[in-house]
């Protein structure tokens, strides 16, 4: 058998990918389901569909989903159970209420209809709600609910109508590749030749990928809800209600309630593997595990105390190490795509995710900034089954947990360690984790989470002042480092990088739309030997990009050497004096300007890093050298106007929009006639409520963007931030909306430091 595209998995996600590929005009598509459509996880989902996501692009994705769900029945003739009943989210704690105010501001900025309600107003929307301990509520009138199995069947029907072939009872068993490309699959019904394979196998996706060396880091956990008998006051259009402080949600079903939630300490499942035959099956009830949710629910909805419970449903769902789903082309094999790991939001996200993956497949590149869900954000470190199991205990609960600013996950750490880890720990470093690496955030007291002034601020101020007035030493070993070697190495880099490659080049890697795929520095070590330095979370993504752009006849090797080289940076006006007094041995120095002002990054083999650190420290302590961490680094780069990949530089942003056209060689510069958006810098007073990122930027009282980065500047004694403004005319009066308060801000195209 032959097909252009084969999709494995007939849950809502596979059905949505098939539907959207067909909508884009792609033909010759086969969807294979080992059991029956929806028989995996989809059939037993609760069906809540919300639209608010933590950023603009993800929110756009779920808004699209809601639009699709509300029209699909009309298109296919198959009912979806879609009801736009709205959703009420209630806040118990004052901190949650501040978070809701921040969310409401962001929602308005993203163009989502939203309203803040008093407890009384919440009661009007939800008549059997207990409100005496509530601070208030958030009302999203466009949210809704659907019947997951019907929705998936409706998408499948839409796909069939457009020519997709759907076969049930056929399992994808193996993959065939040639020269790193997909060429076909083996199934329980014979071999199929294909160009493109899409793994939408839900909780089976990890094992399916693993067989071919493809990391799909997800793990199953038991996941629960109860269904009650009818309850007085519950009616079909009763809004969905979430009480995140109690970790619970409610939805009307046949006059009763579906009540489920996200326990803070979850129960992983499937450690011995997920059985192939798990069709329309559930797991045994576990009332002990469900007890905390039940108690919270009776507290919030006292009518539950006497309501009859029809069933406690326990169904497995897959969760990922960071709580975001997994989308995109696997870095290990060309034309192998994945959409899986939906963290109990697969019904809400399937519409948007299916569309985005279809566009990615059809267009050959991610259609927009998808870094948060991009499969390339993980490395091999995240694929270990035991590590995933431990992490899943924590990530299920993240769904409703308070996501404090600078929140760090705790499970499965430490994982990847710099040779300086113990030394810095002994000196009081407080660590965060990025791409598995432990990194010093600051040197001081253990972090206490807050929305206000953080307890680490004084320590970070000292670190910043050291860098501006003397020198700071930073461990930046976590940098992604790719060694690019071979006769065609220079040609490949020249083709992929936007700037001409010299001895040391700061440049961009751009996609076909001219947006950032990465922001890198390239060191030329020899004519055919280069070190490409990228962000800590970028090596898998950048390596895949280089290899995809390598011509088959080109002789180039691209190795991830991130764990072979440590990086020690000495930044500040005394850095030169300090390094002149230091024997740097075999370290390779490189000028560093990330925080503005003088500085040097030293690339040193891992084994020599501790010795070098001690020698620098010996030379520097008399000259005011101070250990510093990433919080200071970030605030310093913001005040110096340096853009970072992720918050500012992304596939949706061009060097012109970022104000970095100089990183592009002149012949490639295409100045646009007008800029749809551009980065502005802001300074504004630090109040008792801090800005943490994502706050709306108001121009003449109207939102025109959000802060992409924000920090406290010790030198200026105020908050410094930057963000894209979506307007041609940038003149006017600016404010930043910080947790419901409009704080006057000074805006400029220029960095606030140096003045
Ligand atoms: C209790 C519970 C409540 C939930 N509530 C909500 C909610 O309110 N809102 C929301 O948005 N989400 C909710 N979810 C999550 C949602 O159900 C999932 O995220 C979603 O169903 C995942 O869809 P999927 O297509 O990825 O996986 P699945 O539905 O599991 O589909 C994967 C399919 O792949 C098939 N398959 C596997 N391996 C192969 C192979 N080798 N060859 C061929 N076929 C294969 C399987 O048989 C399966 O049918 C809930 C989940 C649970 C458990």
CSV table of N, CA and C in Angstrom, one decimal, residues 646-746:
chain,number,residue,atom,x,y,z
A,646,UNK,N,13.3,33.9,22.6
A,646,UNK,CA,12.2,33.5,23.4
A,646,UNK,C,11.3,34.6,23.7
A,647,UNK,N,11.7,35.5,24.7
A,647,UNK,CA,10.8,36.6,24.9
A,647,UNK,C,10.7,37.6,23.8
A,648,UNK,N,11.8,37.9,23.2
A,648,UNK,CA,11.7,38.9,22.1
A,648,UNK,C,11.9,38.3,20.7
A,649,UNK,N,13.0,37.6,20.6
A,649,UNK,CA,13.4,37.0,19.2
A,649,UNK,C,12.7,35.7,19.0
A,650,UNK,N,11.9,35.6,18.0
A,650,UNK,CA,11.1,34.4,17.8
A,650,UNK,C,10.8,34.2,16.3
A,651,UNK,N,10.3,33.1,15.9
A,651,UNK,CA,10.0,33.0,14.5
A,651,UNK,C,9.0,34.0,13.9
A,652,UNK,N,8.3,34.7,14.8
A,652,UNK,CA,7.3,35.7,14.4
A,652,UNK,C,7.9,37.1,14.3
A,653,UNK,N,9.2,37.2,14.6
A,653,UNK,CA,9.8,38.5,14.6
A,653,UNK,C,11.0,38.6,13.7
A,654,UNK,N,11.1,39.7,12.9
A,654,UNK,CA,12.2,39.8,12.0
A,654,UNK,C,13.3,40.7,12.7
A,655,UNK,N,14.5,40.6,12.2
A,655,UNK,CA,15.6,41.5,12.7
A,655,UNK,C,15.2,43.0,12.7
A,656,UNK,N,14.4,43.4,11.7
A,656,UNK,CA,14.0,44.8,11.6
A,656,UNK,C,13.1,45.1,12.8
A,657,UNK,N,12.1,44.2,13.0
A,657,UNK,CA,11.2,44.4,14.1
A,657,UNK,C,11.9,44.4,15.4
A,658,UNK,N,13.0,43.6,15.5
A,658,UNK,CA,13.7,43.5,16.8
A,658,UNK,C,14.7,44.7,16.9
A,659,UNK,N,14.9,45.5,15.8
A,659,UNK,CA,15.9,46.5,15.9
A,659,UNK,C,17.3,46.0,15.8
A,660,UNK,N,17.5,44.8,15.1
A,660,UNK,CA,18.8,44.2,15.0
A,660,UNK,C,19.2,43.9,13.6
A,661,UNK,N,18.8,44.8,12.7
A,661,UNK,CA,19.1,44.6,11.3
A,661,UNK,C,20.6,44.5,11.0
A,662,UNK,N,21.4,45.0,12.0
A,662,UNK,CA,22.9,45.0,11.8
A,662,UNK,C,23.4,43.5,11.8
A,663,UNK,N,22.6,42.6,12.4
A,663,UNK,CA,23.1,41.2,12.4
A,663,UNK,C,22.9,40.5,11.1
A,664,UNK,N,22.3,41.2,10.2
A,664,UNK,CA,22.1,40.6,8.9
A,664,UNK,C,23.0,41.2,7.8
A,665,UNK,N,23.6,40.4,7.0
A,665,UNK,CA,24.5,41.0,6.0
A,665,UNK,C,23.7,41.9,5.0
A,666,UNK,N,24.4,43.0,4.6
A,666,UNK,CA,23.7,44.0,3.9
A,666,UNK,C,22.9,43.5,2.7
A,667,UNK,N,23.4,42.5,1.9
A,667,UNK,CA,22.7,42.1,0.7
A,667,UNK,C,21.4,41.3,1.1
A,668,UNK,N,21.3,40.9,2.3
A,668,UNK,CA,20.1,40.1,2.7
A,668,UNK,C,19.0,41.0,3.4
A,669,UNK,N,19.4,42.3,3.7
A,669,UNK,CA,18.5,43.1,4.4
A,669,UNK,C,17.4,43.6,3.5
A,670,UNK,N,16.2,43.3,3.9
A,670,UNK,CA,15.0,43.8,3.2
A,670,UNK,C,14.2,44.6,4.1
A,671,UNK,N,14.5,45.9,4.0
A,671,UNK,CA,13.8,46.8,4.9
A,671,UNK,C,12.3,46.9,4.5
A,672,UNK,N,11.4,46.6,5.5
A,672,UNK,CA,10.0,46.6,5.1
A,672,UNK,C,9.5,48.0,5.0
A,673,UNK,N,8.4,48.2,4.2
A,673,UNK,CA,7.9,49.6,4.0
A,673,UNK,C,7.4,50.1,5.3
A,674,UNK,N,6.7,49.3,6.1
A,674,UNK,CA,6.3,49.7,7.4
A,674,UNK,C,6.4,48.5,8.3
A,675,UNK,N,6.6,48.8,9.6
A,675,UNK,CA,6.7,47.8,10.6
A,675,UNK,C,5.4,47.5,11.3
A,676,UNK,N,5.0,46.3,11.3
A,676,UNK,CA,3.7,46.0,12.0
A,676,UNK,C,3.9,46.0,13.5
A,677,UNK,N,5.1,45.8,14.0
A,677,UNK,CA,5.3,45.9,15.4
A,677,UNK,C,6.8,46.2,15.6
A,678,UNK,N,7.1,46.7,16.8
A,678,UNK,CA,8.5,47.0,17.1
A,678,UNK,C,8.7,47.0,18.6
A,679,UNK,N,10.0,46.9,19.0
A,679,UNK,CA,10.3,46.8,20.4
A,679,UNK,C,10.5,48.2,21.0
A,680,UNK,N,9.8,48.4,22.1
A,680,UNK,CA,10.0,49.7,22.8
A,680,UNK,C,10.6,49.3,24.2
A,681,UNK,N,11.4,50.2,24.7
A,681,UNK,CA,11.9,50.0,26.1
A,681,UNK,C,11.1,50.9,27.0
A,682,UNK,N,11.0,50.4,28.3
A,682,UNK,CA,10.2,51.1,29.2
A,682,UNK,C,10.9,51.2,30.6
A,683,UNK,N,10.7,52.3,31.3
A,683,UNK,CA,11.1,52.4,32.7
A,683,UNK,C,9.8,52.9,33.4
A,684,UNK,N,9.6,52.3,34.6
A,684,UNK,CA,8.5,52.7,35.4
A,684,UNK,C,8.8,52.4,36.9
A,685,UNK,N,8.1,53.1,37.8
A,685,UNK,CA,8.4,52.9,39.2
A,685,UNK,C,8.1,51.5,39.7
A,686,UNK,N,8.9,50.9,40.6
A,686,UNK,CA,8.6,49.6,41.2
A,686,UNK,C,7.7,49.9,42.4
A,687,UNK,N,6.5,49.4,42.4
A,687,UNK,CA,5.6,49.6,43.5
A,687,UNK,C,5.6,48.3,44.4
A,688,UNK,N,4.7,48.2,45.3
A,688,UNK,CA,4.7,47.0,46.2
A,688,UNK,C,4.3,45.8,45.4
A,689,UNK,N,3.5,46.0,44.3
A,689,UNK,CA,3.2,44.9,43.4
A,689,UNK,C,4.2,45.0,42.2
A,690,UNK,N,4.9,43.9,42.0
A,690,UNK,CA,5.9,43.9,41.0
A,690,UNK,C,5.4,43.5,39.6
A,691,UNK,N,6.1,43.9,38.6
A,691,UNK,CA,5.8,43.4,37.2
A,691,UNK,C,6.7,42.2,37.0
A,692,UNK,N,6.1,41.2,36.3
A,692,UNK,CA,6.9,40.0,36.1
A,692,UNK,C,6.9,39.5,34.7
A,693,UNK,N,6.3,40.3,33.8
A,693,UNK,CA,6.3,39.9,32.4
A,693,UNK,C,4.9,39.6,31.9
A,694,UNK,N,4.6,40.0,30.7
A,694,UNK,CA,3.2,39.8,30.2
A,694,UNK,C,2.3,40.9,30.4
A,695,UNK,N,2.7,41.9,31.2
A,695,UNK,CA,1.8,43.0,31.6
A,695,UNK,C,1.4,43.8,30.3
A,696,UNK,N,0.2,44.2,30.2
A,696,UNK,CA,-0.2,45.0,29.0
A,696,UNK,C,0.5,46.4,29.0
A,697,UNK,N,0.9,46.8,27.8
A,697,UNK,CA,1.4,48.1,27.5
A,697,UNK,C,0.3,49.0,27.0
A,698,UNK,N,0.0,50.1,27.7
A,698,UNK,CA,-1.1,50.9,27.3
A,698,UNK,C,-0.6,52.2,26.7
A,699,UNK,N,-1.1,52.5,25.5
A,699,UNK,CA,-0.7,53.8,24.9
A,699,UNK,C,-2.0,54.7,24.8
A,700,UNK,N,-1.9,55.8,25.4
A,700,UNK,CA,-3.1,56.7,25.5
A,700,UNK,C,-4.3,55.9,26.1
A,701,UNK,N,-4.0,55.0,27.1
A,701,UNK,CA,-5.1,54.3,27.8
A,701,UNK,C,-5.5,53.0,27.1
A,702,UNK,N,-5.0,52.7,25.9
A,702,UNK,CA,-5.4,51.5,25.2
A,702,UNK,C,-4.3,50.4,25.1
A,703,UNK,N,-4.6,49.1,25.3
A,703,UNK,CA,-3.5,48.1,25.2
A,703,UNK,C,-3.0,48.0,23.8
A,704,UNK,N,-1.6,48.1,23.6
A,704,UNK,CA,-1.1,47.9,22.3
A,704,UNK,C,0.1,46.8,22.3
A,705,UNK,N,0.1,46.1,23.3
A,705,UNK,CA,1.2,45.0,23.4
A,705,UNK,C,1.4,44.6,24.8
A,706,UNK,N,2.4,43.7,25.0
A,706,UNK,CA,2.6,43.3,26.4
A,706,UNK,C,4.1,43.3,26.6
A,707,UNK,N,4.5,43.4,27.9
A,707,UNK,CA,6.0,43.4,28.2
A,707,UNK,C,6.5,41.9,27.9
A,708,UNK,N,7.5,41.8,27.1
A,708,UNK,CA,8.1,40.5,26.9
A,708,UNK,C,9.1,40.2,28.0
A,709,UNK,N,9.8,41.2,28.5
A,709,UNK,CA,10.8,41.0,29.5
A,709,UNK,C,10.7,42.2,30.5
A,710,UNK,N,10.9,41.9,31.7
A,710,UNK,CA,10.9,43.0,32.7
A,710,UNK,C,11.8,42.6,33.9
A,711,UNK,N,12.4,43.6,34.5
A,711,UNK,CA,13.3,43.3,35.7
A,711,UNK,C,13.4,44.6,36.5
A,712,UNK,N,14.1,44.4,37.6
A,712,UNK,CA,14.4,45.6,38.4
A,712,UNK,C,15.8,46.0,38.1
A,713,UNK,N,16.0,47.3,37.8
A,713,UNK,CA,17.3,47.9,37.6
A,713,UNK,C,17.9,48.5,38.8
A,714,UNK,N,19.0,48.0,39.3
A,714,UNK,CA,19.6,48.5,40.5
A,714,UNK,C,20.2,49.9,40.2
A,715,UNK,N,20.8,50.1,39.0
A,715,UNK,CA,21.4,51.3,38.7
A,715,UNK,C,20.4,52.4,38.6
A,716,UNK,N,19.3,52.2,38.0
A,716,UNK,CA,18.3,53.2,37.7
A,716,UNK,C,17.2,53.3,38.9
A,717,UNK,N,17.2,52.2,39.7
A,717,UNK,CA,16.3,52.3,40.9
A,717,UNK,C,14.8,52.2,40.4
A,718,UNK,N,14.5,51.5,39.4
A,718,UNK,CA,13.1,51.3,38.9
A,718,UNK,C,13.0,50.1,38.1
A,719,UNK,N,11.8,49.8,37.7
A,719,UNK,CA,11.6,48.6,36.8
A,719,UNK,C,12.0,49.0,35.4
A,720,UNK,N,12.6,48.0,34.7
A,720,UNK,CA,12.9,48.2,33.3
A,720,UNK,C,12.3,47.1,32.5
A,721,UNK,N,11.7,47.4,31.4
A,721,UNK,CA,11.1,46.4,30.6
A,721,UNK,C,11.2,46.6,29.1
A,722,UNK,N,10.8,45.6,28.3
A,722,UNK,CA,10.7,45.9,26.9
A,722,UNK,C,9.5,45.0,26.4
A,723,UNK,N,9.0,45.4,25.2
A,723,UNK,CA,7.9,44.6,24.7
A,723,UNK,C,7.6,45.1,23.3
A,724,UNK,N,6.9,44.3,22.5
A,724,UNK,CA,6.5,44.7,21.2
A,724,UNK,C,5.2,45.6,21.3
A,725,UNK,N,5.2,46.6,20.6
A,725,UNK,CA,4.0,47.4,20.4
A,725,UNK,C,3.5,47.2,19.0
A,726,UNK,N,2.2,46.9,18.9
A,726,UNK,CA,1.6,46.6,17.6
A,726,UNK,C,0.9,47.9,17.1
A,727,UNK,N,1.8,48.8,16.7
A,727,UNK,CA,1.2,50.1,16.2
A,727,UNK,C,2.3,50.8,15.3
A,728,UNK,N,1.9,51.5,14.3
A,728,UNK,CA,2.9,52.2,13.5
A,728,UNK,C,3.3,53.5,14.2
A,729,UNK,N,2.2,54.2,14.8
A,729,UNK,CA,2.5,55.4,15.5
A,729,UNK,C,2.8,55.1,16.9
A,730,UNK,N,4.0,55.4,17.3
A,730,UNK,CA,4.3,55.0,18.7
A,730,UNK,C,4.4,56.2,19.7
A,731,UNK,N,3.9,57.4,19.2
A,731,UNK,CA,4.0,58.6,20.0
A,731,UNK,C,2.8,58.4,21.0
A,732,UNK,N,2.9,59.1,22.1
A,732,UNK,CA,1.7,59.2,23.0
A,732,UNK,C,2.1,58.9,24.5
A,733,UNK,N,1.1,58.7,25.3
A,733,UNK,CA,1.3,58.6,26.7
A,733,UNK,C,1.3,57.1,27.1
A,734,UNK,N,2.3,56.6,27.8
A,734,UNK,CA,2.4,55.2,28.0
A,734,UNK,C,2.1,54.9,29.5
A,735,UNK,N,1.5,53.7,29.7
A,735,UNK,CA,1.4,53.1,31.1
A,735,UNK,C,1.6,51.6,31.0
A,736,UNK,N,2.0,51.0,32.1
A,736,UNK,CA,2.0,49.6,32.1
A,736,UNK,C,0.9,49.2,33.1
A,737,UNK,N,0.1,48.2,32.7
A,737,UNK,CA,-1.0,47.8,33.6
A,737,UNK,C,-0.4,46.6,34.5
A,738,UNK,N,-0.1,47.0,35.8
A,738,UNK,CA,0.5,46.0,36.7
A,738,UNK,C,-0.6,45.6,37.6
A,739,UNK,N,-1.1,44.3,37.5
A,739,UNK,CA,-2.1,43.8,38.3
A,739,UNK,C,-3.3,44.7,38.6
A,740,UNK,N,-3.9,45.3,37.6
A,740,UNK,CA,-5.0,46.1,37.7
A,740,UNK,C,-4.7,47.6,37.9
A,741,UNK,N,-3.5,47.9,38.1
A,741,UNK,CA,-3.1,49.3,38.3
A,741,UNK,C,-2.4,49.9,37.1
A,742,UNK,N,-2.7,51.0,36.6
A,742,UNK,CA,-2.0,51.6,35.5
A,742,UNK,C,-0.8,52.5,36.0
A,743,UNK,N,0.4,52.0,35.7
A,743,UNK,CA,1.6,52.7,36.2
A,743,UNK,C,2.2,53.5,35.1
A,744,UNK,N,2.3,54.9,35.2
A,744,UNK,CA,2.9,55.6,34.2
A,744,UNK,C,4.3,55.2,33.8
A,745,UNK,N,4.6,55.1,32.5
A,745,UNK,CA,5.9,54.6,32.1
A,745,UNK,C,6.5,55.5,31.1
A,746,UNK,N,7.9,55.5,31.1
A,746,UNK,CA,8.6,56.3,30.0
A,746,UNK,C,8.9,55.3,28.9
